[in-house]
mmCIF file of C-alpha atoms and ligand atoms in Angstrom:
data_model
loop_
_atom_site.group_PDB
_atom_site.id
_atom_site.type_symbol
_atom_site.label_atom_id
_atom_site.label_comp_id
_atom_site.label_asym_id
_atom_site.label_seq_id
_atom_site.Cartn_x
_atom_site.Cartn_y
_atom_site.Cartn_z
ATOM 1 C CA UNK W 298 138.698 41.213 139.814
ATOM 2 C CA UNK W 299 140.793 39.030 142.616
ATOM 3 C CA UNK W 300 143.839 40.781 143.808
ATOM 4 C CA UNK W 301 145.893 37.956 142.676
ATOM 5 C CA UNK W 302 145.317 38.106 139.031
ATOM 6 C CA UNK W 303 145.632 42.179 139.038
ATOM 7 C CA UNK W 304 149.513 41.257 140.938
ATOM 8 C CA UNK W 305 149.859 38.380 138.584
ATOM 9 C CA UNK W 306 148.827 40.853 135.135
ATOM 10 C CA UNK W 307 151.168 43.317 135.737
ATOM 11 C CA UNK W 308 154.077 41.029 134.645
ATOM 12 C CA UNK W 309 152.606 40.320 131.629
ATOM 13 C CA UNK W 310 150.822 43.717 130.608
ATOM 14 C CA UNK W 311 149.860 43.022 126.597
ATOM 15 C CA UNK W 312 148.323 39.452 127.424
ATOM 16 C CA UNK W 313 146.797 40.470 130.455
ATOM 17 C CA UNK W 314 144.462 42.735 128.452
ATOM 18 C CA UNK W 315 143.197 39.719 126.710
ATOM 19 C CA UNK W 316 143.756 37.067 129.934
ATOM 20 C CA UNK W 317 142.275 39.211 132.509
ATOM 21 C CA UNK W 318 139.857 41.507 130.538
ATOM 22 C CA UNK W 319 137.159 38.729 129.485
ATOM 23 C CA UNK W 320 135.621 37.661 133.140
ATOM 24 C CA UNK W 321 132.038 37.385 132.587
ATOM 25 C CA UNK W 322 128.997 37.791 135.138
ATOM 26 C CA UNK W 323 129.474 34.871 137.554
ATOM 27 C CA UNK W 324 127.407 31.555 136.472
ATOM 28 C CA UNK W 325 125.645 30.785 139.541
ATOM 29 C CA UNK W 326 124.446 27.508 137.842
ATOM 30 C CA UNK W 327 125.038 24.867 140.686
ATOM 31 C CA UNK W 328 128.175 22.568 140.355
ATOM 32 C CA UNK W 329 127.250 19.529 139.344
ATOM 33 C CA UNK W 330 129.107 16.455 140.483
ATOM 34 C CA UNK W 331 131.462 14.746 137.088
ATOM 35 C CA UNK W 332 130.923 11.858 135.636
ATOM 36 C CA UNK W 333 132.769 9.452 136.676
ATOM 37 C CA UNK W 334 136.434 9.076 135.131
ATOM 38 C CA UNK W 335 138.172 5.790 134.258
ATOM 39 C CA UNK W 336 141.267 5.676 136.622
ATOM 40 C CA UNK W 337 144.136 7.802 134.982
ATOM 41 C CA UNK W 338 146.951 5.782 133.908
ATOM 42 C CA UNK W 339 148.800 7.753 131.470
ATOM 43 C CA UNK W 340 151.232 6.271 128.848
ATOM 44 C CA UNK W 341 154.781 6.453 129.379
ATOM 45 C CA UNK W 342 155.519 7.517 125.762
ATOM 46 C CA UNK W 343 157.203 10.809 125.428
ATOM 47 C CA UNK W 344 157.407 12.650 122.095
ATOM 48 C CA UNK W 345 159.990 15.259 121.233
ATOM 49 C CA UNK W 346 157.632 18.307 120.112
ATOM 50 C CA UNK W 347 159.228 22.328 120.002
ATOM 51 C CA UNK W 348 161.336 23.416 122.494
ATOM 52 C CA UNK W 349 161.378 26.617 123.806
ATOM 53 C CA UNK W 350 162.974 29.876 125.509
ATOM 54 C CA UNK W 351 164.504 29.973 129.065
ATOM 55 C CA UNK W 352 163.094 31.151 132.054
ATOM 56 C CA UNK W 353 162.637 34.852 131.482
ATOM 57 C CA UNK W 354 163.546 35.105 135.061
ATOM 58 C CA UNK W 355 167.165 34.708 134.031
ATOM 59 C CA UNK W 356 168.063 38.032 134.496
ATOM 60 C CA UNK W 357 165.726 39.415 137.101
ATOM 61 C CA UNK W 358 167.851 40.605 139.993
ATOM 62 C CA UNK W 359 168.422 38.382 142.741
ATOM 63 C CA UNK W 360 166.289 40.679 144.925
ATOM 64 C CA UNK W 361 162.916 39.775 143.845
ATOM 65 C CA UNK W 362 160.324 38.797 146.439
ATOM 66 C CA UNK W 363 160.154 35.489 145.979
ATOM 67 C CA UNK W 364 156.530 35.478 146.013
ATOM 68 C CA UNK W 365 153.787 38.392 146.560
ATOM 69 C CA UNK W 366 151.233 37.092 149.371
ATOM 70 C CA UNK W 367 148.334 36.294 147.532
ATOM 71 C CA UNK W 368 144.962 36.717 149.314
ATOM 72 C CA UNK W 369 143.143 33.617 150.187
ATOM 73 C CA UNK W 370 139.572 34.100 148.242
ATOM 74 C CA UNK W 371 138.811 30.323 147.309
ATOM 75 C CA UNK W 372 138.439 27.105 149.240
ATOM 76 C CA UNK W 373 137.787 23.744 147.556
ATOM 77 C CA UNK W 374 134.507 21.971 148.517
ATOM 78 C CA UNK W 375 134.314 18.132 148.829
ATOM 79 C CA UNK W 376 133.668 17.516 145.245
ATOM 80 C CA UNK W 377 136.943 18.869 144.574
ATOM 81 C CA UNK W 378 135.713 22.228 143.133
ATOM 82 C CA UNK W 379 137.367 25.620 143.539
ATOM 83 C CA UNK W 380 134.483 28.094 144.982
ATOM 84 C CA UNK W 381 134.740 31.641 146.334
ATOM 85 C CA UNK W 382 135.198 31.973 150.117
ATOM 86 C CA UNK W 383 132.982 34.787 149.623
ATOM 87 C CA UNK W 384 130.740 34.403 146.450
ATOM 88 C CA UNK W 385 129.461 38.141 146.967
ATOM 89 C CA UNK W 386 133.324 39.603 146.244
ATOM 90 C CA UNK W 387 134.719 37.027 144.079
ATOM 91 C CA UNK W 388 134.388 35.822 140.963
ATOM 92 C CA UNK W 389 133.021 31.817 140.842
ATOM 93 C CA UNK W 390 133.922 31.413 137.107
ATOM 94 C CA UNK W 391 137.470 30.142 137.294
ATOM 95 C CA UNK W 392 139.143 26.916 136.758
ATOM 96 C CA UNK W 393 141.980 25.381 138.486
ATOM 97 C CA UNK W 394 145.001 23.831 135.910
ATOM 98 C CA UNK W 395 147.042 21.173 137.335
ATOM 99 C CA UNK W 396 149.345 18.491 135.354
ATOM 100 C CA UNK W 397 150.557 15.512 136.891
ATOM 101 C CA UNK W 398 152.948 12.968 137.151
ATOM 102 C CA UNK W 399 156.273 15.202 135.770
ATOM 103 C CA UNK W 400 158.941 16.332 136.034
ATOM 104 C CA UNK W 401 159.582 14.269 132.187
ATOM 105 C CA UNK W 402 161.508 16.492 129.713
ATOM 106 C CA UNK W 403 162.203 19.525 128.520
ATOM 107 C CA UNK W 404 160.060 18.771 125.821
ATOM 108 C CA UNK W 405 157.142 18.065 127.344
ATOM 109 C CA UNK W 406 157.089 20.891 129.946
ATOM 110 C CA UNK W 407 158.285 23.980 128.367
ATOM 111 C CA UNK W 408 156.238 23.918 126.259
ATOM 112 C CA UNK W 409 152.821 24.025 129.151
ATOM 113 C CA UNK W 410 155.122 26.484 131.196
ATOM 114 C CA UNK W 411 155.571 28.774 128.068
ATOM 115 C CA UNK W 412 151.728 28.284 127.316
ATOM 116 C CA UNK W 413 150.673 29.282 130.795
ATOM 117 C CA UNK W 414 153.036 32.212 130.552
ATOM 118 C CA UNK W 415 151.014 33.262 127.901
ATOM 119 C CA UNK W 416 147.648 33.230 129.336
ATOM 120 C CA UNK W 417 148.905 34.256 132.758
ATOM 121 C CA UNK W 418 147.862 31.916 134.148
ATOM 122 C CA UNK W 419 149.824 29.369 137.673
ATOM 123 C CA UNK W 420 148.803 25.652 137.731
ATOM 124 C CA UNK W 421 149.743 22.955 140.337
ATOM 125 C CA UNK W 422 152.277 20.069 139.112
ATOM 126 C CA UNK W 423 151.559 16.952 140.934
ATOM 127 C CA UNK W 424 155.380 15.649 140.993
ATOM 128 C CA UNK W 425 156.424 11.883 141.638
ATOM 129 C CA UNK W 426 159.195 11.660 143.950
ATOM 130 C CA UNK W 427 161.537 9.431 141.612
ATOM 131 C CA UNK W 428 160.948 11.830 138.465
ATOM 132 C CA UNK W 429 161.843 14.624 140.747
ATOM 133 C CA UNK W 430 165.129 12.784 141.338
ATOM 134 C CA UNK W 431 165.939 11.822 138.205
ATOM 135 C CA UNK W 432 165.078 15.812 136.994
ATOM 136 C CA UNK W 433 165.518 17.420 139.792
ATOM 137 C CA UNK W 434 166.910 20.656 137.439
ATOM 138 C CA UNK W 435 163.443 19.766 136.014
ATOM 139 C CA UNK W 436 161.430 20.788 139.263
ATOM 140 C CA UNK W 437 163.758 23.946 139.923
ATOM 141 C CA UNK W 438 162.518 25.276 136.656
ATOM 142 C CA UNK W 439 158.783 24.608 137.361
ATOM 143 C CA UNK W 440 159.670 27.083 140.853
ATOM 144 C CA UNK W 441 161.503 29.581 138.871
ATOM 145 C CA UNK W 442 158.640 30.063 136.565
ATOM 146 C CA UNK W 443 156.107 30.895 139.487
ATOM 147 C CA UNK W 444 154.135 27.791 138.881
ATOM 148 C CA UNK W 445 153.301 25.506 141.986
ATOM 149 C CA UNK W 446 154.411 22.134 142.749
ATOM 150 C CA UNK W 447 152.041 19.566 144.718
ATOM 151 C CA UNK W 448 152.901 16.180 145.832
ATOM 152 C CA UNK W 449 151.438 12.869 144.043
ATOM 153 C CA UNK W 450 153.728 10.723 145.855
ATOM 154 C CA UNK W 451 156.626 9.020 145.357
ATOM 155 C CA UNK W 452 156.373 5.768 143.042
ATOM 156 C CA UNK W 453 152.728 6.727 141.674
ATOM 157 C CA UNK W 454 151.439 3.471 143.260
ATOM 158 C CA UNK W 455 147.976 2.904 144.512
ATOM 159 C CA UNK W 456 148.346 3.878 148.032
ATOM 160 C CA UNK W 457 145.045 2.573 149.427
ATOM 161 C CA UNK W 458 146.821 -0.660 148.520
ATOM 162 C CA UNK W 459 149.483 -0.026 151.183
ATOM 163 C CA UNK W 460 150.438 -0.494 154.942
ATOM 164 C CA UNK W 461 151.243 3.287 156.808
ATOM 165 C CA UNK W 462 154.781 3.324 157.211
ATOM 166 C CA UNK W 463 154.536 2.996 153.292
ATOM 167 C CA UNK W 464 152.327 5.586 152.265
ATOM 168 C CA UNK W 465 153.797 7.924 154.736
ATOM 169 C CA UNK W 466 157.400 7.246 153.277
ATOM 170 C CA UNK W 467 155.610 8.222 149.962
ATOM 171 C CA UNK W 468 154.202 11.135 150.840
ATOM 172 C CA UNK W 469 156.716 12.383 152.906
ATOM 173 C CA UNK W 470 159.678 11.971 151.292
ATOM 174 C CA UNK W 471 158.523 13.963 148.370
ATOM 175 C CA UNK W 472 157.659 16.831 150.762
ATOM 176 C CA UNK W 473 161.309 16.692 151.951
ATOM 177 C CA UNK W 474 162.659 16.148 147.845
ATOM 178 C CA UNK W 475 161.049 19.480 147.175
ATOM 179 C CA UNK W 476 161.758 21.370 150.123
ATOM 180 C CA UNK W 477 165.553 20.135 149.486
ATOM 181 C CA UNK W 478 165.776 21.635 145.854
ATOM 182 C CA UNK W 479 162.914 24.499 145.758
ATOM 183 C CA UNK W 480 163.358 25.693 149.562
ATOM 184 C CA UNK W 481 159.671 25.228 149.566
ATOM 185 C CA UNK W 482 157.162 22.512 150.832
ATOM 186 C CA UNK W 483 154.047 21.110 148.764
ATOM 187 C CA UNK W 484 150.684 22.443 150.254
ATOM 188 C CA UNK W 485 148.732 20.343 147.353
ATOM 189 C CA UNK W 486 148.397 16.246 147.424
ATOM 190 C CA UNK W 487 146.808 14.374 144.884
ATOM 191 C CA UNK W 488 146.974 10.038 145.381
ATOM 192 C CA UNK W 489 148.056 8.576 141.991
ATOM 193 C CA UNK W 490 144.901 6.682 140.376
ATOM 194 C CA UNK W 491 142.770 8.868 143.320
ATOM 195 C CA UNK W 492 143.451 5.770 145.401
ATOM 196 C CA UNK W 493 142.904 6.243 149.141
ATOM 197 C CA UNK W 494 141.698 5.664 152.602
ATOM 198 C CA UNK W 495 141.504 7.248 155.922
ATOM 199 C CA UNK W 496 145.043 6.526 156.315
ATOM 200 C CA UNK W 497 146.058 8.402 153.104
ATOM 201 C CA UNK W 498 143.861 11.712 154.315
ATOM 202 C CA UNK W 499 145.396 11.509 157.515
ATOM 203 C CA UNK W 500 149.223 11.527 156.248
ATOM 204 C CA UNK W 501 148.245 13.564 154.109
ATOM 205 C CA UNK W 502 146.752 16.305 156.438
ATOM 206 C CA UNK W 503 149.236 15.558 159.396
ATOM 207 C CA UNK W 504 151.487 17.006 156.509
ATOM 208 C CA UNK W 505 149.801 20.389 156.142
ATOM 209 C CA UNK W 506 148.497 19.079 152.605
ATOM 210 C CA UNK W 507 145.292 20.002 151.046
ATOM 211 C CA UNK W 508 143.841 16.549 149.742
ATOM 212 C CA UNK W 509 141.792 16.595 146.000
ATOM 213 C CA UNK W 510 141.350 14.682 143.371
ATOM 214 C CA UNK W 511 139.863 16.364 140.611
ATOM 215 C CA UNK W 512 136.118 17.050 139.212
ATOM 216 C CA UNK W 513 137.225 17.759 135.634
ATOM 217 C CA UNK W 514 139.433 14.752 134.034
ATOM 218 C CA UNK W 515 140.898 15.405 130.670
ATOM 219 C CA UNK W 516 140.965 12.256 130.321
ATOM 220 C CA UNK W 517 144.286 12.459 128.126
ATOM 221 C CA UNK W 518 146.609 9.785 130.145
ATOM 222 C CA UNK W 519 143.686 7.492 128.060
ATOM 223 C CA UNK W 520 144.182 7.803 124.649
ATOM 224 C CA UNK W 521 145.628 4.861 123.204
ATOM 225 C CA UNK W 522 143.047 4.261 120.735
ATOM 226 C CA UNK W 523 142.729 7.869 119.683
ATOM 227 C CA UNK W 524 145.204 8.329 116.633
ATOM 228 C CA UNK W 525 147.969 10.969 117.795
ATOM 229 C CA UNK W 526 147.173 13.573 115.465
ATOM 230 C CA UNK W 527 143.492 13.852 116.952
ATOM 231 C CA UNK W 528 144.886 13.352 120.686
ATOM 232 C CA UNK W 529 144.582 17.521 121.389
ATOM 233 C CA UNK W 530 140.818 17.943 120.031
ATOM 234 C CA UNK W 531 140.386 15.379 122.197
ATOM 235 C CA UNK W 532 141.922 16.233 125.074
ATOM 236 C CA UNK W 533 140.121 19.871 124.374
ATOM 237 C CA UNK W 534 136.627 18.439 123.976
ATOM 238 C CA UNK W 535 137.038 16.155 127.080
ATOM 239 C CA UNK W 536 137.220 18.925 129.052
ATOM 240 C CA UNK W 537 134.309 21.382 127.715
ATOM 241 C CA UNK W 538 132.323 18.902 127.854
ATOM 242 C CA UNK W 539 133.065 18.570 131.615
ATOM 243 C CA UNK W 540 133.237 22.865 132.502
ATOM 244 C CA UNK W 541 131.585 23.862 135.452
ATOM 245 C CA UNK W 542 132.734 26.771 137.608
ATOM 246 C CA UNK W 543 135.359 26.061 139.650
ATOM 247 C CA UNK W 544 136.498 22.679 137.521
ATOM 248 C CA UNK W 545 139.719 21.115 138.676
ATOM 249 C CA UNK W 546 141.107 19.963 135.625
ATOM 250 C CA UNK W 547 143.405 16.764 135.545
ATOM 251 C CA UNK W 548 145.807 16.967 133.147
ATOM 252 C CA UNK W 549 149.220 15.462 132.392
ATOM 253 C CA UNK W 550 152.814 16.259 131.164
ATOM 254 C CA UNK W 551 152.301 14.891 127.870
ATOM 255 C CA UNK W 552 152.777 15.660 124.491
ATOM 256 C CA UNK W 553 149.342 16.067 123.234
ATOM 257 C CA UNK W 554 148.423 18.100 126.226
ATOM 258 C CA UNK W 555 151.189 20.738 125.316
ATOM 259 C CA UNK W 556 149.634 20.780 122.124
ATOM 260 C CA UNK W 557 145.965 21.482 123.077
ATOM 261 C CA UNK W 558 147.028 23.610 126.302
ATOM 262 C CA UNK W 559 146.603 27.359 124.121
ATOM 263 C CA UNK W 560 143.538 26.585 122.311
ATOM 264 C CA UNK W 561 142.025 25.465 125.573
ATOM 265 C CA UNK W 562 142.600 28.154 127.405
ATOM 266 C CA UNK W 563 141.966 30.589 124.827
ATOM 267 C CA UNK W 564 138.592 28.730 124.687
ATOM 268 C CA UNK W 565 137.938 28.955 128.681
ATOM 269 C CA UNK W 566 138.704 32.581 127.827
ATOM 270 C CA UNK W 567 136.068 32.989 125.289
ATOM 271 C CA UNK W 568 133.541 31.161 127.583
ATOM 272 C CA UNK W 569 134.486 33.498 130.820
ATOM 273 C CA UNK W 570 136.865 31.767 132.981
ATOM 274 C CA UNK W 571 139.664 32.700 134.088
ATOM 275 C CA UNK W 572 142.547 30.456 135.995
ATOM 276 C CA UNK W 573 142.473 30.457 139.863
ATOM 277 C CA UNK W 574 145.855 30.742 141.373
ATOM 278 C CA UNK W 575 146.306 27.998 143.245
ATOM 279 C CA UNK W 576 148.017 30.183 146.143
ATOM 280 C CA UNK W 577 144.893 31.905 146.758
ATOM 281 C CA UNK W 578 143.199 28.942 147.519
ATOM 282 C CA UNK W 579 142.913 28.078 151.538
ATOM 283 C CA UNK W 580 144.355 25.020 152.183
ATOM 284 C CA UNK W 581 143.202 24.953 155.926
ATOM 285 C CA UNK W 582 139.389 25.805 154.939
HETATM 286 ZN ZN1 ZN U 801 149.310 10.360 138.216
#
């Protein structure tokens, strides 16, 4: 097992019996390339669902390590897949979680932070710079619960669309938005829409940020026609049908999400995966 997920398992010593105790044999099927996914423009609507408990760093002492060095053991390829830097040593049947275009609501993200909690398991939120403004207690919370913030600009416009000085002001000013509140800066960019050009990839890696899309869409910013209460099966079957090893799975902040996010991962349990952490991934590889 990766270093990471033994650090990670100690925090959460019941579940990680279940979470980390279920790796199968790696699947050295080859990664296929996804279908191709209709350009993600998820609805607006927010719906009030359960809320839940507080960080349950609250009342850790102010002396924590703010974060245990994780070893880098993965690298994304250019299909946007998370493989092992070494497939001999580590494990190939993982997944990587990421949710994008928060910080909403409370009601919306505690419950995926208290779901990932559960399963152990870090994911990357792809914030928008005005959301972060407008929540910026919002994005805090996301950093105290150990989960990782990327960077999917600031107005979620298409920025292949754009002139430089504008897609740099989008890119960078979220960098400084989250440095300014977390004390941290985004390693992780994802274009809204995946719209780009050389000029996006070069902002975005003159910024020290690892550039992906996704190979695994959810497909759940797309389901207008789909009545709400069959939204999560949905959102659930989208992505088996999609699995590979080393998916990166597009999700968003959204309320049907939250309500398939524990039967999917106890699912990708079942079937072998387990989550990557997105800090061991190399983002200079
Ligand atoms: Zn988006």
């Amino acid at each position: 097992m990766k270093r990471a997920l033994i650090t990670s398992c100690t925090s959460l010593l019941l579940l990680a019996l279940v979470a980390c105790g279920n790796n199968a044999a790696p699947d050295n099927t080859a990664s296929q390339a996804p279908a191709t996914q209709m350009t993600p423009e998820p609805s607006q609507t927010i719906l009030p669902s359960a809320s839940s408990s507080a960080s349950p760093e609250a009342n850790e002492p102010s002396s924590t390590p703010d974060a245990v060095k994780v070893e880098k053991t993965y690298r994304m390829n250019k299909n946007y897949f998370i493989v092992p830097i070494d497939k001999e040593k580590t494990e190939n049947k993982v997944v990587l979680l990421t949710f994008d275009d928060g910080p909403k609501a409370p009601e919306t993200l505690d419950p995926l932070l208290d779901i990932l909690d559960k399963h152990n398991a870090r994911a990357i939120f792809f914030v928008n710079g005005y959301r972060v403004k407008a929540n910026p207690e919002l994005l805090k919370v996301i950093d105290d619960r150990k989960q990782i913030i990327g960077n999917h600009s600031w107005d979620h416009i298409e920025l292949k669309k754009e002139k430089e000085p504008k897609i740099k002001e989008q890119i960078e000013n979220v960098q400084a938005i989250v440095k300014e509140i977390t004390g941290k800066t985004p390693v992780f960019f994802r274009p809204p829409f995946g719209s780009s050009n050389d000029a996006v990839r070069q902002i975005s890696k003159d910024n020290g940020l690892l550039f992906m899309t996704w190979s695994n869409g959810s497909l759940d910013w797309n389901m207008a026609k789909t009545p709400e209460a069959k939204r999560p099966q949905a959102v659930i079957d989208n992505v088996l049908e999609q699995l590979h090893p080393g998916s990166n799975i597009l999700m968003h902040e959204l309320p049907w999400t939250a309500k398939a996010l524990d039967s999917l991962l106890t699912q990708l349990e079942q079937k072998g995966y387990s989550f990557v952490d997105p800090d061991a991934i190399d983002t200079e590889l």
